[in-house]
Amino acid sequence: MSVSLARDLTEAVGAPRAVFVKWPLGHPLGEPHAPLQQRTVIFRALLLLVTASQPGVIEDLGLRWRREVYTEPDWSKLEGIEP
Amino acid sequence: MNRFYAIPSVAQLWASRAAQRSATLVAEDGSIPFTRLSKPLSAARGVLITTGGVHLKTQPPFDMENRDGDASYREIPDNVALDEITITHKYYDHRDADADLNVIFPLAHFHELVRQGVVGSLASRHFGFMGHIEGEQLAALMQRSAPEVAAKLRAEGVDFAFLTPA
Protein backbone atom coordinates (compact mmCIF):
# COMPACT_ATOMS: atom_id res chain seq x y z
CA MET A 1 0.00 0.00 0.00
CA SER A 2 1.69 3.17 -1.14
CA VAL A 3 1.05 6.85 -1.02
CA SER A 4 1.94 8.43 -4.35
CA LEU A 5 3.10 11.98 -4.94
CA ALA A 6 3.98 11.21 -8.54
CA ARG A 7 1.31 9.27 -10.38
CA ASP A 8 3.36 8.58 -13.51
CA LEU A 9 6.19 7.16 -11.44
CA THR A 10 3.85 4.98 -9.39
CA GLU A 11 2.31 3.64 -12.60
CA ALA A 12 5.74 3.00 -14.08
CA VAL A 13 7.00 0.90 -11.18
CA GLY A 14 3.76 -1.08 -10.87
CA ALA A 15 2.78 -0.45 -7.26
CA PRO A 16 0.08 -2.96 -6.25
CA ARG A 17 -2.14 -0.29 -4.66
CA ALA A 18 -1.68 3.43 -4.18
CA VAL A 19 -3.50 6.58 -3.22
CA PHE A 20 -2.38 9.66 -5.13
CA VAL A 21 -2.19 13.17 -3.73
CA LYS A 22 -1.06 16.05 -5.94
CA TRP A 23 0.94 17.68 -3.21
CA PRO A 24 4.55 18.94 -2.97
CA LEU A 25 7.30 16.34 -2.79
CA GLY A 26 8.21 15.51 0.77
CA HIS A 27 4.59 15.72 1.97
CA PRO A 28 2.93 12.32 1.40
CA LEU A 29 0.78 12.75 4.52
CA GLY A 30 0.27 16.47 4.06
CA GLU A 31 1.18 19.41 6.22
CA PRO A 32 3.07 19.38 9.52
CA HIS A 33 1.03 19.40 12.71
CA ALA A 34 -2.13 18.62 10.74
CA PRO A 35 -3.16 15.29 12.29
CA LEU A 36 -6.64 15.19 10.76
CA GLN A 37 -5.18 15.67 7.29
CA GLN A 38 -2.53 13.04 7.93
CA ARG A 39 -5.01 10.56 9.37
CA THR A 40 -7.35 11.11 6.41
CA VAL A 41 -4.64 9.99 3.99
CA ILE A 42 -3.90 6.96 6.15
CA PHE A 43 -7.60 6.11 6.35
CA ARG A 44 -8.13 6.35 2.60
CA ALA A 45 -5.02 4.25 2.00
CA LEU A 46 -6.12 1.55 4.42
CA LEU A 47 -9.61 1.57 2.92
CA LEU A 48 -8.10 0.91 -0.50
CA LEU A 49 -5.87 -1.77 1.03
CA VAL A 50 -8.88 -3.76 2.19
CA THR A 51 -11.16 -3.10 -0.79
CA ALA A 52 -8.92 -3.17 -3.89
CA SER A 53 -9.74 -6.15 -6.05
CA GLN A 54 -7.17 -5.80 -8.80
CA PRO A 55 -3.46 -4.91 -9.01
CA GLY A 56 -2.25 -1.49 -10.01
CA VAL A 57 -5.13 0.56 -8.65
CA ILE A 58 -4.13 4.21 -8.11
CA GLU A 59 -6.91 6.18 -6.45
CA ASP A 60 -6.69 9.95 -6.83
CA LEU A 61 -7.86 11.29 -3.48
CA GLY A 62 -8.66 14.64 -5.09
CA LEU A 63 -7.44 16.57 -2.06
CA ARG A 64 -6.30 20.11 -2.80
CA TRP A 65 -3.15 21.40 -1.16
CA ARG A 66 -3.99 23.67 1.77
CA ARG A 67 -7.59 24.15 0.58
CA GLU A 68 -9.42 21.35 2.35
CA VAL A 69 -11.11 21.09 5.73
CA TYR A 70 -10.47 17.76 7.42
CA THR A 71 -12.41 15.84 10.04
CA GLU A 72 -11.57 12.67 11.93
CA PRO A 73 -12.16 9.67 9.64
CA ASP A 74 -14.83 7.14 10.56
CA TRP A 75 -12.47 4.30 11.34
CA SER A 76 -15.39 1.95 11.98
CA LYS A 77 -15.78 1.74 8.20
CA LEU A 78 -12.65 -0.42 8.18
CA GLU A 79 -14.14 -2.89 10.62
CA GLY A 80 -15.67 -6.11 9.46
CA ILE A 81 -14.33 -5.93 5.93
CA GLU A 82 -13.34 -9.50 5.31
CA PRO A 83 -10.57 -10.17 2.83
CA MET B 1 17.52 20.64 -0.44
CA ASN B 2 15.37 21.69 -3.35
CA ARG B 3 12.40 24.06 -2.98
CA PHE B 4 11.78 23.83 -6.73
CA TYR B 5 10.12 20.44 -6.35
CA ALA B 6 7.77 21.80 -3.69
CA ILE B 7 5.64 23.10 -6.57
CA PRO B 8 3.21 20.27 -7.40
CA SER B 9 3.27 20.83 -11.17
CA VAL B 10 7.07 20.75 -11.18
CA ALA B 11 7.04 17.59 -9.13
CA GLN B 12 4.67 15.98 -11.64
CA LEU B 13 6.94 16.95 -14.55
CA TRP B 14 9.90 15.45 -12.73
CA ALA B 15 7.87 12.31 -12.07
CA SER B 16 6.95 11.89 -15.72
CA ARG B 17 10.59 12.02 -16.72
CA ALA B 18 11.64 9.72 -13.91
CA ALA B 19 8.92 7.28 -14.90
CA GLN B 20 10.37 7.02 -18.40
CA ARG B 21 13.67 5.95 -16.85
CA SER B 22 11.95 3.44 -14.58
CA ALA B 23 10.54 1.08 -17.17
CA THR B 24 13.15 -1.50 -16.25
CA LEU B 25 11.74 -1.76 -12.72
CA VAL B 26 8.60 -3.65 -13.66
CA ALA B 27 8.39 -7.34 -14.42
CA GLU B 28 9.24 -8.30 -17.98
CA ASP B 29 5.69 -9.44 -18.62
CA GLY B 30 4.35 -6.16 -17.27
CA SER B 31 2.53 -7.85 -14.40
CA ILE B 32 2.00 -6.11 -11.07
CA PRO B 33 2.33 -8.14 -7.85
CA PHE B 34 -0.86 -8.30 -5.83
CA THR B 35 -1.77 -10.20 -2.69
CA ARG B 36 -5.02 -9.73 -0.82
CA LEU B 37 -4.95 -9.39 2.93
CA SER B 38 -5.50 -12.82 4.44
CA LYS B 39 -7.21 -11.49 7.57
CA PRO B 40 -9.18 -8.46 8.76
CA LEU B 41 -7.16 -5.28 9.20
CA SER B 42 -7.85 -5.42 12.93
CA ALA B 43 -5.87 -8.67 13.07
CA ALA B 44 -3.19 -7.72 10.52
CA ARG B 45 0.41 -6.71 11.21
CA GLY B 46 1.73 -3.64 9.42
CA VAL B 47 5.13 -2.11 8.75
CA LEU B 48 6.16 1.37 7.68
CA ILE B 49 8.61 1.74 4.81
CA THR B 50 9.72 5.15 3.60
CA THR B 51 12.12 6.38 0.96
CA GLY B 52 12.42 9.74 2.69
CA GLY B 53 15.88 9.15 4.17
CA VAL B 54 14.58 8.46 7.68
CA HIS B 55 17.01 6.86 10.14
CA LEU B 56 18.14 6.89 13.75
CA LYS B 57 20.53 9.62 14.78
CA THR B 58 22.87 6.88 15.98
CA GLN B 59 22.96 5.18 12.58
CA PRO B 60 25.23 6.19 9.69
CA PRO B 61 23.50 8.76 7.47
CA PHE B 62 22.68 7.91 3.86
CA ASP B 63 25.45 8.64 1.37
CA MET B 64 24.79 12.03 -0.17
CA GLU B 65 28.03 12.08 -2.15
CA ASN B 66 27.30 9.23 -4.56
CA ARG B 67 25.34 10.66 -7.50
CA ASP B 68 23.60 7.29 -7.88
CA GLY B 69 22.24 7.56 -4.35
CA ASP B 70 22.51 5.01 -1.55
CA ALA B 71 20.75 1.64 -1.82
CA SER B 72 21.29 0.67 1.81
CA TYR B 73 18.51 0.82 4.37
CA ARG B 74 18.10 1.52 8.07
CA GLU B 75 16.03 -0.42 10.59
CA ILE B 76 13.94 1.73 12.90
CA PRO B 77 12.65 0.00 16.05
CA ASP B 78 8.90 0.27 16.57
CA ASN B 79 9.41 1.44 20.15
CA VAL B 80 11.80 4.24 19.18
CA ALA B 81 11.45 7.67 20.72
CA LEU B 82 10.64 10.06 17.88
CA ASP B 83 13.37 12.47 18.93
CA GLU B 84 15.90 9.71 18.18
CA ILE B 85 14.98 9.91 14.47
CA THR B 86 16.45 12.21 11.84
CA ILE B 87 16.34 12.61 8.05
CA THR B 88 19.29 12.60 5.66
CA HIS B 89 18.21 13.34 2.08
CA LYS B 90 19.26 16.32 0.01
CA TYR B 91 16.98 15.73 -2.96
CA TYR B 92 13.79 17.05 -1.39
CA ASP B 93 12.85 19.75 1.05
CA HIS B 94 12.25 17.97 4.36
CA ARG B 95 11.90 20.97 6.62
CA ASP B 96 8.22 20.19 7.20
CA ALA B 97 9.00 16.54 7.88
CA ASP B 98 11.72 17.65 10.30
CA ALA B 99 9.12 19.74 12.11
CA ASP B 100 6.59 16.89 12.22
CA LEU B 101 7.82 13.41 11.35
CA ASN B 102 4.23 12.29 10.69
CA VAL B 103 4.42 14.17 7.40
CA ILE B 104 6.50 11.33 5.98
CA PHE B 105 6.84 8.65 8.66
CA PRO B 106 3.51 8.35 10.50
CA LEU B 107 4.64 6.06 13.28
CA ALA B 108 2.72 7.94 15.98
CA HIS B 109 -0.53 7.66 14.01
CA PHE B 110 -0.07 3.93 13.49
CA HIS B 111 0.63 3.40 17.19
CA GLU B 112 -2.68 5.13 17.86
CA LEU B 113 -4.45 2.92 15.29
CA VAL B 114 -3.15 -0.17 17.07
CA ARG B 115 -4.40 1.24 20.39
CA GLN B 116 -7.79 1.87 18.76
CA GLY B 117 -7.90 -1.69 17.42
CA VAL B 118 -8.10 -0.51 13.81
CA VAL B 119 -4.80 -2.25 12.99
CA GLY B 120 -3.85 -5.50 14.71
CA SER B 121 -0.18 -4.87 15.39
CA LEU B 122 3.01 -3.41 14.00
CA ALA B 123 6.31 -5.05 13.14
CA SER B 124 9.10 -4.74 15.71
CA ARG B 125 11.09 -2.64 13.21
CA HIS B 126 10.32 -0.37 10.30
CA PHE B 127 12.54 0.49 7.33
CA GLY B 128 14.07 3.68 6.05
CA PHE B 129 15.41 3.98 2.52
CA MET B 130 16.70 6.90 0.53
CA GLY B 131 14.92 7.71 -2.72
CA HIS B 132 16.77 8.99 -5.80
CA ILE B 133 18.45 5.65 -6.58
CA GLU B 134 20.01 5.18 -9.99
CA GLY B 135 22.68 3.17 -11.85
CA GLU B 136 24.69 0.69 -9.81
CA GLN B 137 22.82 1.62 -6.67
CA LEU B 138 19.53 0.72 -8.36
CA ALA B 139 20.89 -2.73 -9.11
CA ALA B 140 22.01 -3.09 -5.48
CA LEU B 141 18.58 -2.03 -4.30
CA MET B 142 16.80 -4.60 -6.43
CA GLN B 143 19.26 -7.45 -6.00
CA ARG B 144 20.26 -7.03 -2.34
CA SER B 145 18.39 -4.52 -0.20
CA ALA B 146 14.82 -5.15 -1.33
CA PRO B 147 15.02 -8.97 -1.11
CA GLU B 148 16.67 -8.69 2.33
CA VAL B 149 13.91 -6.50 3.68
CA ALA B 150 11.22 -8.66 2.09
CA ALA B 151 12.69 -11.72 3.83
CA LYS B 152 12.70 -9.89 7.16
CA LEU B 153 9.06 -8.90 6.71
CA ARG B 154 8.06 -12.45 5.87
CA ALA B 155 9.95 -13.79 8.89
CA GLU B 156 8.07 -11.44 11.17
CA GLY B 157 4.66 -12.25 9.74
CA VAL B 158 3.99 -8.82 8.30
CA ASP B 159 0.69 -8.66 6.41
CA PHE B 160 0.90 -5.21 4.84
CA ALA B 161 3.36 -2.38 4.28
CA PHE B 162 2.52 1.31 4.30
CA LEU B 163 4.95 3.02 1.92
CA THR B 164 5.65 6.71 1.88
CA PRO B 165 7.81 8.34 -0.80
CA ALA B 166 9.64 11.59 -0.48
mmCIF file of C-alpha atoms in Angstrom:
data_model
loop_
_atom_site.group_PDB
_atom_site.id
_atom_site.type_symbol
_atom_site.label_atom_id
_atom_site.label_comp_id
_atom_site.label_asym_id
_atom_site.label_seq_id
_atom_site.Cartn_x
_atom_site.Cartn_y
_atom_site.Cartn_z
ATOM 1 C CA MET A 1 0.000 0.000 0.000
ATOM 2 C CA SER A 2 1.689 3.170 -1.143
ATOM 3 C CA VAL A 3 1.045 6.854 -1.021
ATOM 4 C CA SER A 4 1.942 8.430 -4.350
ATOM 5 C CA LEU A 5 3.104 11.979 -4.939
ATOM 6 C CA ALA A 6 3.982 11.208 -8.540
ATOM 7 C CA ARG A 7 1.306 9.268 -10.376
ATOM 8 C CA ASP A 8 3.364 8.579 -13.509
ATOM 9 C CA LEU A 9 6.187 7.159 -11.442
ATOM 10 C CA THR A 10 3.848 4.978 -9.392
ATOM 11 C CA GLU A 11 2.308 3.639 -12.604
ATOM 12 C CA ALA A 12 5.736 2.995 -14.081
ATOM 13 C CA VAL A 13 6.999 0.899 -11.176
ATOM 14 C CA GLY A 14 3.764 -1.084 -10.875
ATOM 15 C CA ALA A 15 2.783 -0.452 -7.261
ATOM 16 C CA PRO A 16 0.085 -2.960 -6.248
ATOM 17 C CA ARG A 17 -2.144 -0.287 -4.665
ATOM 18 C CA ALA A 18 -1.676 3.435 -4.182
ATOM 19 C CA VAL A 19 -3.499 6.585 -3.222
ATOM 20 C CA PHE A 20 -2.378 9.665 -5.125
ATOM 21 C CA VAL A 21 -2.186 13.171 -3.730
ATOM 22 C CA LYS A 22 -1.064 16.052 -5.940
ATOM 23 C CA TRP A 23 0.944 17.678 -3.207
ATOM 24 C CA PRO A 24 4.554 18.938 -2.973
ATOM 25 C CA LEU A 25 7.298 16.338 -2.790
ATOM 26 C CA GLY A 26 8.211 15.512 0.774
ATOM 27 C CA HIS A 27 4.595 15.720 1.968
ATOM 28 C CA PRO A 28 2.934 12.317 1.398
ATOM 29 C CA LEU A 29 0.779 12.748 4.519
ATOM 30 C CA GLY A 30 0.270 16.467 4.063
ATOM 31 C CA GLU A 31 1.182 19.413 6.215
ATOM 32 C CA PRO A 32 3.075 19.381 9.519
ATOM 33 C CA HIS A 33 1.030 19.397 12.708
ATOM 34 C CA ALA A 34 -2.133 18.623 10.741
ATOM 35 C CA PRO A 35 -3.157 15.291 12.293
ATOM 36 C CA LEU A 36 -6.645 15.187 10.763
ATOM 37 C CA GLN A 37 -5.182 15.667 7.293
ATOM 38 C CA GLN A 38 -2.527 13.036 7.926
ATOM 39 C CA ARG A 39 -5.014 10.557 9.372
ATOM 40 C CA THR A 40 -7.348 11.108 6.410
ATOM 41 C CA VAL A 41 -4.637 9.992 3.993
ATOM 42 C CA ILE A 42 -3.901 6.959 6.152
ATOM 43 C CA PHE A 43 -7.604 6.109 6.350
ATOM 44 C CA ARG A 44 -8.126 6.351 2.602
ATOM 45 C CA ALA A 45 -5.015 4.246 2.003
ATOM 46 C CA LEU A 46 -6.115 1.547 4.423
ATOM 47 C CA LEU A 47 -9.609 1.571 2.916
ATOM 48 C CA LEU A 48 -8.096 0.906 -0.499
ATOM 49 C CA LEU A 49 -5.866 -1.768 1.026
ATOM 50 C CA VAL A 50 -8.879 -3.763 2.194
ATOM 51 C CA THR A 51 -11.156 -3.096 -0.790
ATOM 52 C CA ALA A 52 -8.917 -3.167 -3.890
ATOM 53 C CA SER A 53 -9.736 -6.147 -6.048
ATOM 54 C CA GLN A 54 -7.169 -5.796 -8.799
ATOM 55 C CA PRO A 55 -3.465 -4.914 -9.013
ATOM 56 C CA GLY A 56 -2.249 -1.486 -10.008
ATOM 57 C CA VAL A 57 -5.132 0.564 -8.646
ATOM 58 C CA ILE A 58 -4.127 4.206 -8.112
ATOM 59 C CA GLU A 59 -6.905 6.181 -6.454
ATOM 60 C CA ASP A 60 -6.692 9.950 -6.832
ATOM 61 C CA LEU A 61 -7.861 11.290 -3.483
ATOM 62 C CA GLY A 62 -8.658 14.641 -5.086
ATOM 63 C CA LEU A 63 -7.438 16.566 -2.063
ATOM 64 C CA ARG A 64 -6.301 20.110 -2.804
ATOM 65 C CA TRP A 65 -3.155 21.401 -1.164
ATOM 66 C CA ARG A 66 -3.995 23.671 1.771
ATOM 67 C CA ARG A 67 -7.585 24.153 0.579
ATOM 68 C CA GLU A 68 -9.425 21.348 2.348
ATOM 69 C CA VAL A 69 -11.111 21.090 5.730
ATOM 70 C CA TYR A 70 -10.470 17.764 7.417
ATOM 71 C CA THR A 71 -12.413 15.840 10.040
ATOM 72 C CA GLU A 72 -11.574 12.674 11.928
ATOM 73 C CA PRO A 73 -12.161 9.671 9.642
ATOM 74 C CA ASP A 74 -14.834 7.137 10.560
ATOM 75 C CA TRP A 75 -12.470 4.298 11.336
ATOM 76 C CA SER A 76 -15.391 1.946 11.980
ATOM 77 C CA LYS A 77 -15.781 1.736 8.200
ATOM 78 C CA LEU A 78 -12.651 -0.417 8.180
ATOM 79 C CA GLU A 79 -14.144 -2.890 10.617
ATOM 80 C CA GLY A 80 -15.672 -6.106 9.463
ATOM 81 C CA ILE A 81 -14.326 -5.927 5.927
ATOM 82 C CA GLU A 82 -13.336 -9.496 5.311
ATOM 83 C CA PRO A 83 -10.574 -10.173 2.834
ATOM 84 C CA MET B 1 17.516 20.643 -0.438
ATOM 85 C CA ASN B 2 15.373 21.695 -3.349
ATOM 86 C CA ARG B 3 12.397 24.058 -2.983
ATOM 87 C CA PHE B 4 11.776 23.832 -6.734
ATOM 88 C CA TYR B 5 10.120 20.439 -6.354
ATOM 89 C CA ALA B 6 7.772 21.801 -3.695
ATOM 90 C CA ILE B 7 5.643 23.098 -6.566
ATOM 91 C CA PRO B 8 3.206 20.266 -7.395
ATOM 92 C CA SER B 9 3.273 20.825 -11.169
ATOM 93 C CA VAL B 10 7.067 20.755 -11.184
ATOM 94 C CA ALA B 11 7.036 17.586 -9.134
ATOM 95 C CA GLN B 12 4.671 15.980 -11.644
ATOM 96 C CA LEU B 13 6.936 16.952 -14.551
ATOM 97 C CA TRP B 14 9.898 15.455 -12.729
ATOM 98 C CA ALA B 15 7.867 12.307 -12.074
ATOM 99 C CA SER B 16 6.953 11.885 -15.719
ATOM 100 C CA ARG B 17 10.589 12.020 -16.721
ATOM 101 C CA ALA B 18 11.642 9.719 -13.906
ATOM 102 C CA ALA B 19 8.918 7.276 -14.905
ATOM 103 C CA GLN B 20 10.366 7.023 -18.398
ATOM 104 C CA ARG B 21 13.665 5.946 -16.849
ATOM 105 C CA SER B 22 11.950 3.435 -14.579
ATOM 106 C CA ALA B 23 10.543 1.083 -17.173
ATOM 107 C CA THR B 24 13.149 -1.504 -16.248
ATOM 108 C CA LEU B 25 11.744 -1.758 -12.718
ATOM 109 C CA VAL B 26 8.596 -3.646 -13.662
ATOM 110 C CA ALA B 27 8.387 -7.345 -14.420
ATOM 111 C CA GLU B 28 9.244 -8.302 -17.985
ATOM 112 C CA ASP B 29 5.690 -9.441 -18.616
ATOM 113 C CA GLY B 30 4.345 -6.157 -17.272
ATOM 114 C CA SER B 31 2.531 -7.847 -14.403
ATOM 115 C CA ILE B 32 1.998 -6.113 -11.070
ATOM 116 C CA PRO B 33 2.333 -8.136 -7.851
ATOM 117 C CA PHE B 34 -0.859 -8.299 -5.834
ATOM 118 C CA THR B 35 -1.772 -10.200 -2.689
ATOM 119 C CA ARG B 36 -5.019 -9.732 -0.823
ATOM 120 C CA LEU B 37 -4.954 -9.388 2.933
ATOM 121 C CA SER B 38 -5.499 -12.818 4.435
ATOM 122 C CA LYS B 39 -7.212 -11.493 7.566
ATOM 123 C CA PRO B 40 -9.184 -8.458 8.758
ATOM 124 C CA LEU B 41 -7.163 -5.278 9.199
ATOM 125 C CA SER B 42 -7.854 -5.424 12.935
ATOM 126 C CA ALA B 43 -5.867 -8.672 13.074
ATOM 127 C CA ALA B 44 -3.195 -7.723 10.524
ATOM 128 C CA ARG B 45 0.412 -6.712 11.211
ATOM 129 C CA GLY B 46 1.733 -3.644 9.420
ATOM 130 C CA VAL B 47 5.127 -2.112 8.749
ATOM 131 C CA LEU B 48 6.162 1.369 7.677
ATOM 132 C CA ILE B 49 8.606 1.745 4.807
ATOM 133 C CA THR B 50 9.722 5.147 3.605
ATOM 134 C CA THR B 51 12.123 6.384 0.956
ATOM 135 C CA GLY B 52 12.424 9.739 2.694
ATOM 136 C CA GLY B 53 15.883 9.150 4.165
ATOM 137 C CA VAL B 54 14.585 8.465 7.677
ATOM 138 C CA HIS B 55 17.006 6.863 10.142
ATOM 139 C CA LEU B 56 18.139 6.885 13.748
ATOM 140 C CA LYS B 57 20.533 9.625 14.784
ATOM 141 C CA THR B 58 22.867 6.878 15.983
ATOM 142 C CA GLN B 59 22.959 5.177 12.578
ATOM 143 C CA PRO B 60 25.233 6.190 9.687
ATOM 144 C CA PRO B 61 23.503 8.758 7.468
ATOM 145 C CA PHE B 62 22.682 7.909 3.862
ATOM 146 C CA ASP B 63 25.453 8.641 1.372
ATOM 147 C CA MET B 64 24.789 12.035 -0.167
ATOM 148 C CA GLU B 65 28.034 12.085 -2.152
ATOM 149 C CA ASN B 66 27.296 9.233 -4.561
ATOM 150 C CA ARG B 67 25.336 10.664 -7.499
ATOM 151 C CA ASP B 68 23.602 7.286 -7.881
ATOM 152 C CA GLY B 69 22.244 7.560 -4.352
ATOM 153 C CA ASP B 70 22.508 5.011 -1.547
ATOM 154 C CA ALA B 71 20.746 1.637 -1.823
ATOM 155 C CA SER B 72 21.292 0.673 1.805
ATOM 156 C CA TYR B 73 18.511 0.815 4.375
ATOM 157 C CA ARG B 74 18.099 1.521 8.067
ATOM 158 C CA GLU B 75 16.035 -0.420 10.587
ATOM 159 C CA ILE B 76 13.944 1.726 12.901
ATOM 160 C CA PRO B 77 12.652 0.004 16.046
ATOM 161 C CA ASP B 78 8.905 0.267 16.569
ATOM 162 C CA ASN B 79 9.413 1.438 20.154
ATOM 163 C CA VAL B 80 11.804 4.245 19.179
ATOM 164 C CA ALA B 81 11.445 7.674 20.724
ATOM 165 C CA LEU B 82 10.639 10.055 17.878
ATOM 166 C CA ASP B 83 13.374 12.467 18.933
ATOM 167 C CA GLU B 84 15.897 9.708 18.176
ATOM 168 C CA ILE B 85 14.981 9.907 14.467
ATOM 169 C CA THR B 86 16.455 12.207 11.836
ATOM 170 C CA ILE B 87 16.345 12.611 8.050
ATOM 171 C CA THR B 88 19.288 12.598 5.656
ATOM 172 C CA HIS B 89 18.210 13.338 2.083
ATOM 173 C CA LYS B 90 19.258 16.323 0.009
ATOM 174 C CA TYR B 91 16.981 15.734 -2.960
ATOM 175 C CA TYR B 92 13.792 17.051 -1.393
ATOM 176 C CA ASP B 93 12.851 19.753 1.055
ATOM 177 C CA HIS B 94 12.246 17.974 4.360
ATOM 178 C CA ARG B 95 11.904 20.971 6.624
ATOM 179 C CA ASP B 96 8.224 20.195 7.197
ATOM 180 C CA ALA B 97 9.004 16.543 7.876
ATOM 181 C CA ASP B 98 11.722 17.649 10.296
ATOM 182 C CA ALA B 99 9.124 19.742 12.111
ATOM 183 C CA ASP B 100 6.595 16.888 12.219
ATOM 184 C CA LEU B 101 7.822 13.412 11.350
ATOM 185 C CA ASN B 102 4.230 12.294 10.690
ATOM 186 C CA VAL B 103 4.418 14.174 7.397
ATOM 187 C CA ILE B 104 6.505 11.332 5.980
ATOM 188 C CA PHE B 105 6.844 8.649 8.661
ATOM 189 C CA PRO B 106 3.506 8.349 10.502
ATOM 190 C CA LEU B 107 4.644 6.058 13.282
ATOM 191 C CA ALA B 108 2.724 7.937 15.981
ATOM 192 C CA HIS B 109 -0.526 7.662 14.009
ATOM 193 C CA PHE B 110 -0.067 3.929 13.494
ATOM 194 C CA HIS B 111 0.635 3.398 17.193
ATOM 195 C CA GLU B 112 -2.680 5.127 17.859
ATOM 196 C CA LEU B 113 -4.455 2.921 15.292
ATOM 197 C CA VAL B 114 -3.154 -0.166 17.073
ATOM 198 C CA ARG B 115 -4.397 1.241 20.395
ATOM 199 C CA GLN B 116 -7.785 1.872 18.760
ATOM 200 C CA GLY B 117 -7.896 -1.688 17.421
ATOM 201 C CA VAL B 118 -8.097 -0.513 13.810
ATOM 202 C CA VAL B 119 -4.800 -2.246 12.987
ATOM 203 C CA GLY B 120 -3.850 -5.500 14.707
ATOM 204 C CA SER B 121 -0.182 -4.865 15.387
ATOM 205 C CA LEU B 122 3.014 -3.406 14.001
ATOM 206 C CA ALA B 123 6.309 -5.052 13.143
ATOM 207 C CA SER B 124 9.097 -4.737 15.709
ATOM 208 C CA ARG B 125 11.093 -2.639 13.210
ATOM 209 C CA HIS B 126 10.322 -0.369 10.299
ATOM 210 C CA PHE B 127 12.545 0.489 7.328
ATOM 211 C CA GLY B 128 14.067 3.681 6.045
ATOM 212 C CA PHE B 129 15.413 3.975 2.523
ATOM 213 C CA MET B 130 16.697 6.898 0.533
ATOM 214 C CA GLY B 131 14.924 7.706 -2.724
ATOM 215 C CA HIS B 132 16.771 8.988 -5.795
ATOM 216 C CA ILE B 133 18.449 5.654 -6.579
ATOM 217 C CA GLU B 134 20.014 5.180 -9.985
ATOM 218 C CA GLY B 135 22.682 3.174 -11.847
ATOM 219 C CA GLU B 136 24.687 0.687 -9.806
ATOM 220 C CA GLN B 137 22.820 1.617 -6.668
ATOM 221 C CA LEU B 138 19.527 0.716 -8.358
ATOM 222 C CA ALA B 139 20.891 -2.733 -9.107
ATOM 223 C CA ALA B 140 22.014 -3.091 -5.477
ATOM 224 C CA LEU B 141 18.578 -2.025 -4.303
ATOM 225 C CA MET B 142 16.795 -4.598 -6.427
ATOM 226 C CA GLN B 143 19.257 -7.453 -5.997
ATOM 227 C CA ARG B 144 20.255 -7.030 -2.340
ATOM 228 C CA SER B 145 18.385 -4.522 -0.197
ATOM 229 C CA ALA B 146 14.820 -5.152 -1.328
ATOM 230 C CA PRO B 147 15.025 -8.972 -1.106
ATOM 231 C CA GLU B 148 16.673 -8.686 2.333
ATOM 232 C CA VAL B 149 13.911 -6.501 3.685
ATOM 233 C CA ALA B 150 11.216 -8.664 2.089
ATOM 234 C CA ALA B 151 12.686 -11.720 3.830
ATOM 235 C CA LYS B 152 12.699 -9.894 7.165
ATOM 236 C CA LEU B 153 9.061 -8.898 6.711
ATOM 237 C CA ARG B 154 8.059 -12.454 5.873
ATOM 238 C CA ALA B 155 9.953 -13.788 8.885
ATOM 239 C CA GLU B 156 8.067 -11.443 11.170
ATOM 240 C CA GLY B 157 4.655 -12.252 9.742
ATOM 241 C CA VAL B 158 3.994 -8.819 8.302
ATOM 242 C CA ASP B 159 0.690 -8.656 6.411
ATOM 243 C CA PHE B 160 0.905 -5.207 4.839
ATOM 244 C CA ALA B 161 3.356 -2.383 4.275
ATOM 245 C CA PHE B 162 2.518 1.311 4.295
ATOM 246 C CA LEU B 163 4.953 3.020 1.924
ATOM 247 C CA THR B 164 5.651 6.711 1.882
ATOM 248 C CA PRO B 165 7.814 8.339 -0.796
ATOM 249 C CA ALA B 166 9.640 11.594 -0.483
#
